[in-house]
Short mmCIF file of C-alpha atoms in Angstrom, two decimals:
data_model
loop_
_atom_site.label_atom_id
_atom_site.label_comp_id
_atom_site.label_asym_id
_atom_site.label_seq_id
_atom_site.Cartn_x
_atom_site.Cartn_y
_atom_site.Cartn_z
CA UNK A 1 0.00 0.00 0.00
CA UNK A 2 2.63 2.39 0.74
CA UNK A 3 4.82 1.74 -2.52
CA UNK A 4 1.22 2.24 -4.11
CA UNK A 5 0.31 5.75 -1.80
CA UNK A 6 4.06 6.72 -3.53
CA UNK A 7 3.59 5.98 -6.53
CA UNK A 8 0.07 8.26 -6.37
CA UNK A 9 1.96 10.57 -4.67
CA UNK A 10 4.56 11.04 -7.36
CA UNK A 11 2.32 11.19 -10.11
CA UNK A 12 -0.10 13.74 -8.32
CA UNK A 13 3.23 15.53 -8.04
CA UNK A 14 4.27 15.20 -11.68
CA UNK A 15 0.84 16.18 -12.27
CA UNK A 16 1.08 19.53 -10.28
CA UNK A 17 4.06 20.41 -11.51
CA UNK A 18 2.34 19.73 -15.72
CA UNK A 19 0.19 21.93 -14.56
CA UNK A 20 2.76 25.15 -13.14
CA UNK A 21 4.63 24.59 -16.59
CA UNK A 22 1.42 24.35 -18.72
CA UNK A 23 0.44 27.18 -16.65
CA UNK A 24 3.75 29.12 -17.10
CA UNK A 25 4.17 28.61 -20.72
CA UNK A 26 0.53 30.49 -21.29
CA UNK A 27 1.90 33.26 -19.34
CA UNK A 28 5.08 33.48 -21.62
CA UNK A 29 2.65 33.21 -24.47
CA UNK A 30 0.59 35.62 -22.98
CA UNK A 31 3.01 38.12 -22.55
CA UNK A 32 3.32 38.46 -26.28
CA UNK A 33 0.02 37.88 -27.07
CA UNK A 34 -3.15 40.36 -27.26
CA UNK A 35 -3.72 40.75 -23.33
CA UNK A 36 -0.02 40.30 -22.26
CA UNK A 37 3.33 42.32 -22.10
CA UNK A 38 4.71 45.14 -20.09
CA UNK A 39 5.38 47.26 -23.09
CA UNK A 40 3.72 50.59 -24.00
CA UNK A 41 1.47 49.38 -26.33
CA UNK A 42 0.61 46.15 -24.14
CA UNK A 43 -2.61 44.86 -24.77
CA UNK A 44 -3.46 46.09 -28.35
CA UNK A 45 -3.52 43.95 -30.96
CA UNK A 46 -4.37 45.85 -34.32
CA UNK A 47 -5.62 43.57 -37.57
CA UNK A 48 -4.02 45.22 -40.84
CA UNK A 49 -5.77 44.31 -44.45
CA UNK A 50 -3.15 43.98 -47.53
CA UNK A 51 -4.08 43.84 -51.15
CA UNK A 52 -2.29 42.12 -53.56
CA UNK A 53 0.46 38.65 -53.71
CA UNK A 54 1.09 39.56 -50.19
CA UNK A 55 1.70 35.98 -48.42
CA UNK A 56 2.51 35.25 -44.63
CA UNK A 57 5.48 32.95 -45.06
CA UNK A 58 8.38 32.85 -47.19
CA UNK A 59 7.41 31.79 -51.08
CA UNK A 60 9.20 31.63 -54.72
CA UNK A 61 8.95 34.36 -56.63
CA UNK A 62 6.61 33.13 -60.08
CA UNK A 63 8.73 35.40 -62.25
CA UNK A 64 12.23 35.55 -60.58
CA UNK A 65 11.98 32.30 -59.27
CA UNK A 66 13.74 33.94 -55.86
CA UNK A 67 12.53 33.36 -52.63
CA UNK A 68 10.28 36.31 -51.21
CA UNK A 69 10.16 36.59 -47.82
CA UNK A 70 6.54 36.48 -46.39
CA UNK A 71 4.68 39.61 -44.57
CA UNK A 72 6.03 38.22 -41.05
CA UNK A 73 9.47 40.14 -41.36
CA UNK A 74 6.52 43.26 -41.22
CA UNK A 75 4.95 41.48 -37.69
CA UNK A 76 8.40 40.81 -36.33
CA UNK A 77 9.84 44.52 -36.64
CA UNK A 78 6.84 46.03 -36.32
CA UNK A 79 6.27 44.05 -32.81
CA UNK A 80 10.03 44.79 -32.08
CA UNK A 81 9.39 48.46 -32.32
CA UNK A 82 6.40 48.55 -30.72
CA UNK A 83 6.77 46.57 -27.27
CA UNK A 84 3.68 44.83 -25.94
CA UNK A 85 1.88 45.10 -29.41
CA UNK A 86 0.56 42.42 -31.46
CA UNK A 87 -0.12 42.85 -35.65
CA UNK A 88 -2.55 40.59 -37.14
CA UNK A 89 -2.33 40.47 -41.22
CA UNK A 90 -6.04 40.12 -43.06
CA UNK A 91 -4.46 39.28 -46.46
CA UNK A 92 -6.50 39.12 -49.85
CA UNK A 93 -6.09 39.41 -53.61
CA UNK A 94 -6.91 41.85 -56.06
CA UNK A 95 -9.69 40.07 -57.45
CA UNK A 96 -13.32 42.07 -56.05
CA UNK A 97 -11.09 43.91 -53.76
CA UNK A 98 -13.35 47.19 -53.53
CA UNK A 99 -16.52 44.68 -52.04
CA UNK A 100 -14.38 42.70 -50.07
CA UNK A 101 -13.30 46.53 -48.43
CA UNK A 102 -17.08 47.48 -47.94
CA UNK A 103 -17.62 45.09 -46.07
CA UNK A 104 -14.83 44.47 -44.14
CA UNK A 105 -15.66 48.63 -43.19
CA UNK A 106 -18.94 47.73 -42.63
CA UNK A 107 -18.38 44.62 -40.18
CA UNK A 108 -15.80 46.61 -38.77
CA UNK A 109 -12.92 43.59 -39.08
CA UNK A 110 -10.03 45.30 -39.42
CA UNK A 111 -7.50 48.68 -37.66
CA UNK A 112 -6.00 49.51 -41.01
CA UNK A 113 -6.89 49.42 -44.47
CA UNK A 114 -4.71 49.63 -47.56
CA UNK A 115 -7.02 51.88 -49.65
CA UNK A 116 -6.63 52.41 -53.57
CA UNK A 117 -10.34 53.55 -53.00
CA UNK A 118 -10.06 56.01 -50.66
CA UNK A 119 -11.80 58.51 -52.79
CA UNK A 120 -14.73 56.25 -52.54
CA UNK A 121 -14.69 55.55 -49.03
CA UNK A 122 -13.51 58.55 -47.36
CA UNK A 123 -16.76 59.93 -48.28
CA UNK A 124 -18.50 57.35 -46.32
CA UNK A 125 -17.20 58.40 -43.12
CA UNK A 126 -15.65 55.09 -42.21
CA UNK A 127 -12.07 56.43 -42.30
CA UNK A 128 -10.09 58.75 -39.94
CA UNK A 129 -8.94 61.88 -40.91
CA UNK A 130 -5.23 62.00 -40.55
CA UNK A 131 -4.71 65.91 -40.12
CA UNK A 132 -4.67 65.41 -36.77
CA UNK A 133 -2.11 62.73 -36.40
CA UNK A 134 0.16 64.43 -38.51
CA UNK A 135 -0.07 68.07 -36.63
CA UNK A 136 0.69 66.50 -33.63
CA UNK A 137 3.71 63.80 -34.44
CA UNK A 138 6.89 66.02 -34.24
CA UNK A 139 8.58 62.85 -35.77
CA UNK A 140 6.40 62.24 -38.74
CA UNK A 141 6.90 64.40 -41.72
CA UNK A 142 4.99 64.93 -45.31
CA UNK A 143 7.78 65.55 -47.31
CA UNK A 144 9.51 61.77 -47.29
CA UNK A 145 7.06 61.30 -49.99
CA UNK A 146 7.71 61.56 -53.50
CA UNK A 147 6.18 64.54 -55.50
CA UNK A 148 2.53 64.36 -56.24
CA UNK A 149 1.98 61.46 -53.74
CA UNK A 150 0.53 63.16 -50.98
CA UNK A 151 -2.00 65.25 -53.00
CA UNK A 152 -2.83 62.17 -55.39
CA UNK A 153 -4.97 60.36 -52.35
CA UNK A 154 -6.55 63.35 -51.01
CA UNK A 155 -10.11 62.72 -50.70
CA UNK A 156 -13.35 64.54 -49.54
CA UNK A 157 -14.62 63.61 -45.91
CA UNK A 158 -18.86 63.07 -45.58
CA UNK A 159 -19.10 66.91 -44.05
CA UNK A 160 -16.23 68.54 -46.03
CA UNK A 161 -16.16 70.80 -48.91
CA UNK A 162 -12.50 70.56 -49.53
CA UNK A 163 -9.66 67.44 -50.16
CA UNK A 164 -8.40 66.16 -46.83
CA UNK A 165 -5.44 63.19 -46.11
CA UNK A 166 -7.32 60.25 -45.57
CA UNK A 167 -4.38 57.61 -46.20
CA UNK A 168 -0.69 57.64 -46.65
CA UNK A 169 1.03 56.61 -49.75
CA UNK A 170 2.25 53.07 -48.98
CA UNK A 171 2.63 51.73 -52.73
CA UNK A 172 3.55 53.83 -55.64
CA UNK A 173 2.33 53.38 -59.39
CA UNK A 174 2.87 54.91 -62.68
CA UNK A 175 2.02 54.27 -66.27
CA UNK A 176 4.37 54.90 -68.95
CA UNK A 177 4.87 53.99 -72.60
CA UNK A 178 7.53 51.40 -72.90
CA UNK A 179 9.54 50.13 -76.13
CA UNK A 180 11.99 47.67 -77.08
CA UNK A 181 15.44 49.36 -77.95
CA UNK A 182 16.34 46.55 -80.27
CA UNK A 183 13.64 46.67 -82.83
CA UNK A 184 13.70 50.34 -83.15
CA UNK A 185 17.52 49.44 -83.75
CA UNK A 186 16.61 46.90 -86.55
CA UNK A 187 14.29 49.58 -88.15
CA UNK A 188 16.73 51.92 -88.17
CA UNK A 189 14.23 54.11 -86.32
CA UNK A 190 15.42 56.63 -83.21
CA UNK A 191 14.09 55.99 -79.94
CA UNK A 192 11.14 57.36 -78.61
CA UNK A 193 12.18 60.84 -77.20
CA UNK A 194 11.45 60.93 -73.14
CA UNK A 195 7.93 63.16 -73.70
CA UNK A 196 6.60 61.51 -77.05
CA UNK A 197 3.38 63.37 -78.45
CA UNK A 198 1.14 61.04 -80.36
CA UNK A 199 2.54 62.15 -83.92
CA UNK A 200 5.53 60.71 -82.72
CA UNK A 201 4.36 57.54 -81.58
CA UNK A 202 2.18 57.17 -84.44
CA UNK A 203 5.05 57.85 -86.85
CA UNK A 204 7.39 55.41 -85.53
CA UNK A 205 4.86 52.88 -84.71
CA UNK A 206 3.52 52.99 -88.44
CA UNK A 207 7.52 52.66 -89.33
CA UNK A 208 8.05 49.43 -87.29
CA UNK A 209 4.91 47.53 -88.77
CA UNK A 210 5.60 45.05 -91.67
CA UNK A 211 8.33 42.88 -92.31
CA UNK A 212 11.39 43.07 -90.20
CA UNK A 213 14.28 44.17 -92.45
CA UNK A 214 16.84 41.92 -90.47
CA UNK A 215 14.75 39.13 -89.05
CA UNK A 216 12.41 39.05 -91.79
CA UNK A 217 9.48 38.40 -89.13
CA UNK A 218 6.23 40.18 -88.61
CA UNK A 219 6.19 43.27 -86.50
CA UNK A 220 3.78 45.33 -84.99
CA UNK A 221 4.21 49.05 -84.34
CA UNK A 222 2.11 49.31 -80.91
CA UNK A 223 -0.11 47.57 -78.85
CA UNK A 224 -2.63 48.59 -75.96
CA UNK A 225 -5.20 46.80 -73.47
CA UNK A 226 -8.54 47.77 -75.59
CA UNK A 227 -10.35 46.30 -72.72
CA UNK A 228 -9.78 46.15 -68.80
CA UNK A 229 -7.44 49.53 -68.66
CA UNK A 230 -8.93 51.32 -71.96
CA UNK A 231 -10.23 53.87 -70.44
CA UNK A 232 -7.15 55.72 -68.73
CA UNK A 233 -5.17 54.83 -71.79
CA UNK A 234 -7.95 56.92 -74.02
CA UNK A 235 -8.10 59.66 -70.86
CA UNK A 236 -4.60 60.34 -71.43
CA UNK A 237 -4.64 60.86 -75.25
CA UNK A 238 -7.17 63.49 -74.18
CA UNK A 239 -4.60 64.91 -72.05
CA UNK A 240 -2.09 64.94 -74.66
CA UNK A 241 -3.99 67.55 -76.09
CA UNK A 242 -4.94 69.71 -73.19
CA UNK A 243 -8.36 68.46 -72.56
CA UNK A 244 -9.72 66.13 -70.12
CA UNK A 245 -12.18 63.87 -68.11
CA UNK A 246 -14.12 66.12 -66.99
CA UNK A 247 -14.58 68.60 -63.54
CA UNK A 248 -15.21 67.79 -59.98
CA UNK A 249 -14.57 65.08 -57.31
CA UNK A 250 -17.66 65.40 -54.87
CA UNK A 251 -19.91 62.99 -56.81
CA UNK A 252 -22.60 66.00 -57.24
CA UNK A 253 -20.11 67.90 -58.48
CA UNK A 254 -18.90 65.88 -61.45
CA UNK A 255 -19.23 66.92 -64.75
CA UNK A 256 -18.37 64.71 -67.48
CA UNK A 257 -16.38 65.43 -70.57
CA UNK A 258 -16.04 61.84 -72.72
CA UNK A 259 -17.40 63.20 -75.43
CA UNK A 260 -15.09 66.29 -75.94
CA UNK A 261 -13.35 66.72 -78.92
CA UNK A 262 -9.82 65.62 -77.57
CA UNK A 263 -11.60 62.82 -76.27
CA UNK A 264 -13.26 61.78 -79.88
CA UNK A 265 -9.84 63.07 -81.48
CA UNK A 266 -7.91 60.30 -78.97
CA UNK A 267 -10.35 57.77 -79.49
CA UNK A 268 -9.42 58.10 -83.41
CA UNK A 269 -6.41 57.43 -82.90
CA UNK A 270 -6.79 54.68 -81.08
CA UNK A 271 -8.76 53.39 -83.94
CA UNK A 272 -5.83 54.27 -86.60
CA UNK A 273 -3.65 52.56 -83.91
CA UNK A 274 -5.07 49.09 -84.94
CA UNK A 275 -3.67 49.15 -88.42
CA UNK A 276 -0.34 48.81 -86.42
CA UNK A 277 -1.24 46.71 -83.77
CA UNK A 278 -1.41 42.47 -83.32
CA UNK A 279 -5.11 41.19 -83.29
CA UNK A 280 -7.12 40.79 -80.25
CA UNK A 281 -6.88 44.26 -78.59
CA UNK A 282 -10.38 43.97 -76.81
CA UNK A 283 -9.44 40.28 -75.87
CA UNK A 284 -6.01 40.91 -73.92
CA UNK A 285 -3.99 39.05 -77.08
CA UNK A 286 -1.34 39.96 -79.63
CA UNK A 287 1.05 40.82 -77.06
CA UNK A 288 2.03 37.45 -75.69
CA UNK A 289 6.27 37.81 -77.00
CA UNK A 290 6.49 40.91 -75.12
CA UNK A 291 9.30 40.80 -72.36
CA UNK A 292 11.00 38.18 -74.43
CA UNK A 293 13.45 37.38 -76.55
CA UNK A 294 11.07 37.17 -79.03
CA UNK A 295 9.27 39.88 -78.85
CA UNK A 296 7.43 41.94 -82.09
CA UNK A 297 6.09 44.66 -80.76
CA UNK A 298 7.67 47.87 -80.33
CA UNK A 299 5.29 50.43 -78.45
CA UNK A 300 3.50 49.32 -75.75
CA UNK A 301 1.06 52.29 -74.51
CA UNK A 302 -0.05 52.32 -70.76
CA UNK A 303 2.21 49.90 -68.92
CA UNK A 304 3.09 49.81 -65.30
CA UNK A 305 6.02 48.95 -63.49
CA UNK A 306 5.11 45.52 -62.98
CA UNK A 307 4.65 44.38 -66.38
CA UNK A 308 8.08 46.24 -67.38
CA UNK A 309 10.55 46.72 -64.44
CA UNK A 310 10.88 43.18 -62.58
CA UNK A 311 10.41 41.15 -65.89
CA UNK A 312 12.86 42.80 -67.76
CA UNK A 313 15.52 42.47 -65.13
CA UNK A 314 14.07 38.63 -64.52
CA UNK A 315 14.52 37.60 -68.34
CA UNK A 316 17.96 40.10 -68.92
CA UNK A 317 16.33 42.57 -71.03
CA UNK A 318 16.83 45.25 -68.80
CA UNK A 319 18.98 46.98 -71.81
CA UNK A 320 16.65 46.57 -74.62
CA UNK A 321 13.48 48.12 -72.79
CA UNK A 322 13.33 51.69 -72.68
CA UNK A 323 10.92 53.81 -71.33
CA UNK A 324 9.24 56.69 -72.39
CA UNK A 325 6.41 59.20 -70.39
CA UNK A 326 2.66 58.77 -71.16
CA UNK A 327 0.99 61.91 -73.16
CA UNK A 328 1.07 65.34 -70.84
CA UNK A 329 -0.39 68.62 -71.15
CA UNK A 330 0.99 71.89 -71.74
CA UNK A 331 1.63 72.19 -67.82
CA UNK A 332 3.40 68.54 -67.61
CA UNK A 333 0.33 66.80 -66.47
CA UNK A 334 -1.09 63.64 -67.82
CA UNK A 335 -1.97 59.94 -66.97
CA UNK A 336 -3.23 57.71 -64.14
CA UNK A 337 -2.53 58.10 -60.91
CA UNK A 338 -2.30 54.98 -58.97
CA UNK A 339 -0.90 53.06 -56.88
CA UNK A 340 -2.10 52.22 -52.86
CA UNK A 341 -2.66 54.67 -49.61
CA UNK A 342 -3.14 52.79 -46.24
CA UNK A 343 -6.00 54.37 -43.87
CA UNK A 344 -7.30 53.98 -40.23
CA UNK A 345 -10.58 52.98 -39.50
CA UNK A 346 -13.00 55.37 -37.60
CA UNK A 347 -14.17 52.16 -35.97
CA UNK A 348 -10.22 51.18 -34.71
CA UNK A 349 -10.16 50.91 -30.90
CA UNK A 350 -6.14 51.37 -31.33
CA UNK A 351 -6.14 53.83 -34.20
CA UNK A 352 -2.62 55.59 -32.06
CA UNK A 353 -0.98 52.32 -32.87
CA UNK A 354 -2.36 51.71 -36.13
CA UNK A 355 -1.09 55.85 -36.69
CA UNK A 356 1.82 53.77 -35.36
CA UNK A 357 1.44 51.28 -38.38
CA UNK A 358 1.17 54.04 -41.04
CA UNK A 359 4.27 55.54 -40.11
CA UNK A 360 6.03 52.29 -40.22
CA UNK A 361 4.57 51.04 -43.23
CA UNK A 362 6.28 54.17 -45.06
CA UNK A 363 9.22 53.74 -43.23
CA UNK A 364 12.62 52.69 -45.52
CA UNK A 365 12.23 49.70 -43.32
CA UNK A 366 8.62 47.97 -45.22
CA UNK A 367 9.51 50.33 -48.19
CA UNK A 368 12.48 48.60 -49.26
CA UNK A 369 10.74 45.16 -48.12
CA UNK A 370 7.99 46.38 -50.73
CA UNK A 371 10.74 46.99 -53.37
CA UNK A 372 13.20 44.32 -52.49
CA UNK A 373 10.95 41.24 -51.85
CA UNK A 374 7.84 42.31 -53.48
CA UNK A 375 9.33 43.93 -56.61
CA UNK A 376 6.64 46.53 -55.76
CA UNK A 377 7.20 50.63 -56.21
CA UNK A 378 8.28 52.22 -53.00
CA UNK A 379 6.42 55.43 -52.19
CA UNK A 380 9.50 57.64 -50.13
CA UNK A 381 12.16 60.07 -52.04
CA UNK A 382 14.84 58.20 -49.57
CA UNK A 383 14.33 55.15 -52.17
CA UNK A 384 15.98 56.94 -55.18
CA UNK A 385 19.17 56.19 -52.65
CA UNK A 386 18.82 52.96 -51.93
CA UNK A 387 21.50 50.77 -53.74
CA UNK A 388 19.32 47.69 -54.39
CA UNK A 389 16.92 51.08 -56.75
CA UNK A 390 20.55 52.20 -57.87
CA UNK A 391 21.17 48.72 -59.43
CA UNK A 392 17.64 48.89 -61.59
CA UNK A 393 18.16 52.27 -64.15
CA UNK A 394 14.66 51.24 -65.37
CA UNK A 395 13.15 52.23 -61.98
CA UNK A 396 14.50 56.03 -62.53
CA UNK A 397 12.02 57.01 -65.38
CA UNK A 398 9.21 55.24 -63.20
CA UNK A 399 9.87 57.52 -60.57
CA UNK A 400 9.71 60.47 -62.63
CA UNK A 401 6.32 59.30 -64.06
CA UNK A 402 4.55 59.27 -60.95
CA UNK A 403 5.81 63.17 -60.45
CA UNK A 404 3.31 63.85 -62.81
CA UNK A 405 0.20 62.02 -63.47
CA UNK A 406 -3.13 64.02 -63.05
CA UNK A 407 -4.30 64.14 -59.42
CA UNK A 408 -6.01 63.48 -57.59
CA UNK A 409 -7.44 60.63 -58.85
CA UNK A 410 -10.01 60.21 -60.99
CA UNK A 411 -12.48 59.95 -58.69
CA UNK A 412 -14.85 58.04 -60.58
CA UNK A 413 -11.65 55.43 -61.58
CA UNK A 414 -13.51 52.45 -59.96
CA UNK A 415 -16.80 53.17 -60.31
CA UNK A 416 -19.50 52.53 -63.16
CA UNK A 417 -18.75 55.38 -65.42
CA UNK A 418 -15.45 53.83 -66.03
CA UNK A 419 -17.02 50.55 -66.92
CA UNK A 420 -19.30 52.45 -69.28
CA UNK A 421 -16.73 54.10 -71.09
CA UNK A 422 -14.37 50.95 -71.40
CA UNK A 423 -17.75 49.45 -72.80
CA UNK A 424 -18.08 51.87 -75.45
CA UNK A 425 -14.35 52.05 -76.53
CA UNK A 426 -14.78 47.98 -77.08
CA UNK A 427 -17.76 49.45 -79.15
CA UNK A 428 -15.23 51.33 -81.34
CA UNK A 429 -12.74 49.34 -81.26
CA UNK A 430 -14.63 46.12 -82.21
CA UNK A 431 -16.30 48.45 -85.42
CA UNK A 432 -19.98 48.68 -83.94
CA UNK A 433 -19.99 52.57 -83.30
CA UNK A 434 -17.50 54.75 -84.26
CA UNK A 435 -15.58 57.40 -82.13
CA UNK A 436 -18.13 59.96 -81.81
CA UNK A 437 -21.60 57.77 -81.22
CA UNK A 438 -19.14 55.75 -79.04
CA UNK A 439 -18.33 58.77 -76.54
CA UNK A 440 -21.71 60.05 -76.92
CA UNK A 441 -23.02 57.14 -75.36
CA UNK A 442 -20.50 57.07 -72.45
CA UNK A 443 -21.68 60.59 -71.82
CA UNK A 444 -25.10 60.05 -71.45
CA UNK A 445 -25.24 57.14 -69.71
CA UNK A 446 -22.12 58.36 -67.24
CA UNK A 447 -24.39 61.63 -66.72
CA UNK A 448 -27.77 59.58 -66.12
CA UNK A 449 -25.45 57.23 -63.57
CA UNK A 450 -24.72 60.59 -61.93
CA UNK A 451 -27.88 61.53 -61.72
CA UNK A 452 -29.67 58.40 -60.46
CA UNK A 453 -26.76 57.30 -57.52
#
């Protein structure tokens, strides 16, 4: 009995002291967890929403066939800098991202947003107005940014009758016209010059279509999306020649303007552009040998830097791509502006540490994680120093391009009225309307839209 009261003594013991470790290794998870830590910001755990091939771990790049690290080096250094605070990352694709936002807002399941649509939302009154954060943080300062950045995501509050700072730039876009150096070569034709008007691209692109005189293969002078991005690329023709999209940014202040004559004169070209261009505009094809070694094309209107940059440096063409700026006006304006702010939710119950996140997620530190692991285009003037943008000339011309697109954003860039006019270019382009019926059509229905939201 007593070697059995011992041996029921020693596992009630063993069991007691499962218990104290169990016990002690939830504290020590605790204390980095959402309700532990002794750190300032112990306690708070903010949930932060990315948009795009963000993953969590470590992956292989598809085009570089690198390894990317995942979002965690964000968490880790984030956490690191911020004792006693937890990140949680709510990470989805591109694909329906503007619904997916709604109603993430409207459930109220995440602290921070990253916000292409901020001109849609802002309005809404489910985002914080970052004047206030900014006045007050002695070490936080506007002019990191690149030109243009800051005043491209301005965007009208639900009481306010002028632009406010809703979100921060985080990811920086551009859209330039990009060509390959070695068929202009062939064709004996010069290089696009840095600000092309569309007599010049139209010139050399009509040059460079036929046979090649050294290869003897088929060329094509240009190419451009006629469907999912038509619309900007049209826009900017207008711009070209000093007109434009139209007036206003409060919704009931719009005023359309796709039927102006710039706008029918740039949809005729577009049109003329065909006789140049591959088959299959309006269905994404022709363009399939671009960013090879075989390649026949050699304008390509409206491209960004991630069709250009990181696949010419992944296939070692990074010497035969050049790249030119889209179509500007007589002040140096033109094209999209695009790219990605991050904003605060009114509904955050941390929103100082998620002010805390924006700062760090323009930082050099996730700004060069961005550019270096993402192959994505850093927001902050420091990156023009950075050795790993020093070792990429292509990225130079990029920057300058989003200097100058037209800002702020066209305000109506993901809503219907873009989908209507991208409808009736197809119409055009496919030969059921031509240029002016076409443009009509976007007009009036764009303006009846208006009316009826």
């Amino acid at each position: 009995m007593g070697r059995v009261r011992s041996s029921k003594s020693f596992f009630l013991m063993l069991a007691f002291l499962m218990v104290v470790v169990a016990g002690l290794a939830g504290c020590s998870e605790n204390s980095s967890g959402e309700s532990g830590g002794d750190g300032k910001w112990a306690g708070q755990t903010i949930k932060v929403q990315m948009i795009g091939d963000f993953a969590m771990e470590d992956s292989t790049d598809p085009i570089t066939g690198e390894k990317t690290k995942g979002v965690h080096v964000l968490k880790e250094e984030f956490e690191k800098q911020h004792p006693g605070a937890k990140v949680e990352f709510i990470l989805m694709p591109w694909e329906g991202y503007t619904e997916k936002t709604q109603a993430m807002l409207t459930s109220g399941e995440a602290d921070v947003y990253q916000m292409p649509g901020v001109a849609d939302f802002a309005p809404q009154g489910v985002l914080e107005p970052l004047a206030p954060y900014i006045e007050k943080d002695e070490d936080f300062n506007l002019d990191i940014f690149i030109e243009n950045q800051v005043e491209g995501w301005k965007a009208l509050g639900p009481d306010s009758d002028e632009l406010k700072i809703y979100g921060l730039p985080f990811l920086g876009d551009a859209r330039f016209i990009a060509y390959d150096k070695k068929l202009f070569d062939q064709w004996g034709v010069d290089y696009l010059s840095d600000h092309p008007t569309m007599d010049e691209v139209a010139e050399k692109a009509k040059k460079m279509t036929g046979k090649n005189p050294e290869t003897g293969e088929q060329n094509y002078g240009i190419w451009f999306r006629g469907d999912w991005s038509s619309a900007f690329t049209l826009i900017d023709t207008a711009e070209g020649q000093n007109g434009r999209w139209g007036t206003g940014f409060a919704w009931d202040e719009i005023k359309f303007e796709f039927n102006s004559k710039e706008m029918v004169n740039g949809l005729n070209w577009l049109l003329d552009m065909q006789d140049y261009a591959p088959k299959g505009l309006v269905s994404n094809q022709g363009s399939e040998n671009w960013m090879t070694k075989d390649n026949n094309i050699a304008i390509m209107l409206n491209q960004g830097p991630g069709d250009t940059v990181k696949p010419a440096y992944a296939q070692g063409l990074e010497d035969r791509i050049g790249i030119a700026q889209e179509f500007k006006n007589d002040e140096g304006r033109g094209g999209l502006f695009a790219g990605s702010p991050v904003a605060i939710a009114k509904d955050s119950k941390h929103k100082d540490l998620a002010w805390e996140w924006l700062k760090f997620a323009t930082s050099d530190f996730a700004q060069k994680y961005v550019f270096e692991e993402m192959g994505l285009v850093p927001s902050v003037n420091s990156a023009l120093e950075w050795d790993s943008v020093k070792e990429q000339d292509l990225m130079l011309p990029v920057f300058d391009a989003m200097k100058t697109p037209w800002t702020p954003r066209y305000p109506w860039g993901s809503a219907q009225p873009r989908f209507i006019l991208t409808s009736e270019i197809e119409s055009a382009l496919t030969g059921k309307r031509d240029a002016q019926a076409a443009l009509d059509k976007a007009q009036k229905e764009s303006t009846e839209w208006l009316e009826n939201r």
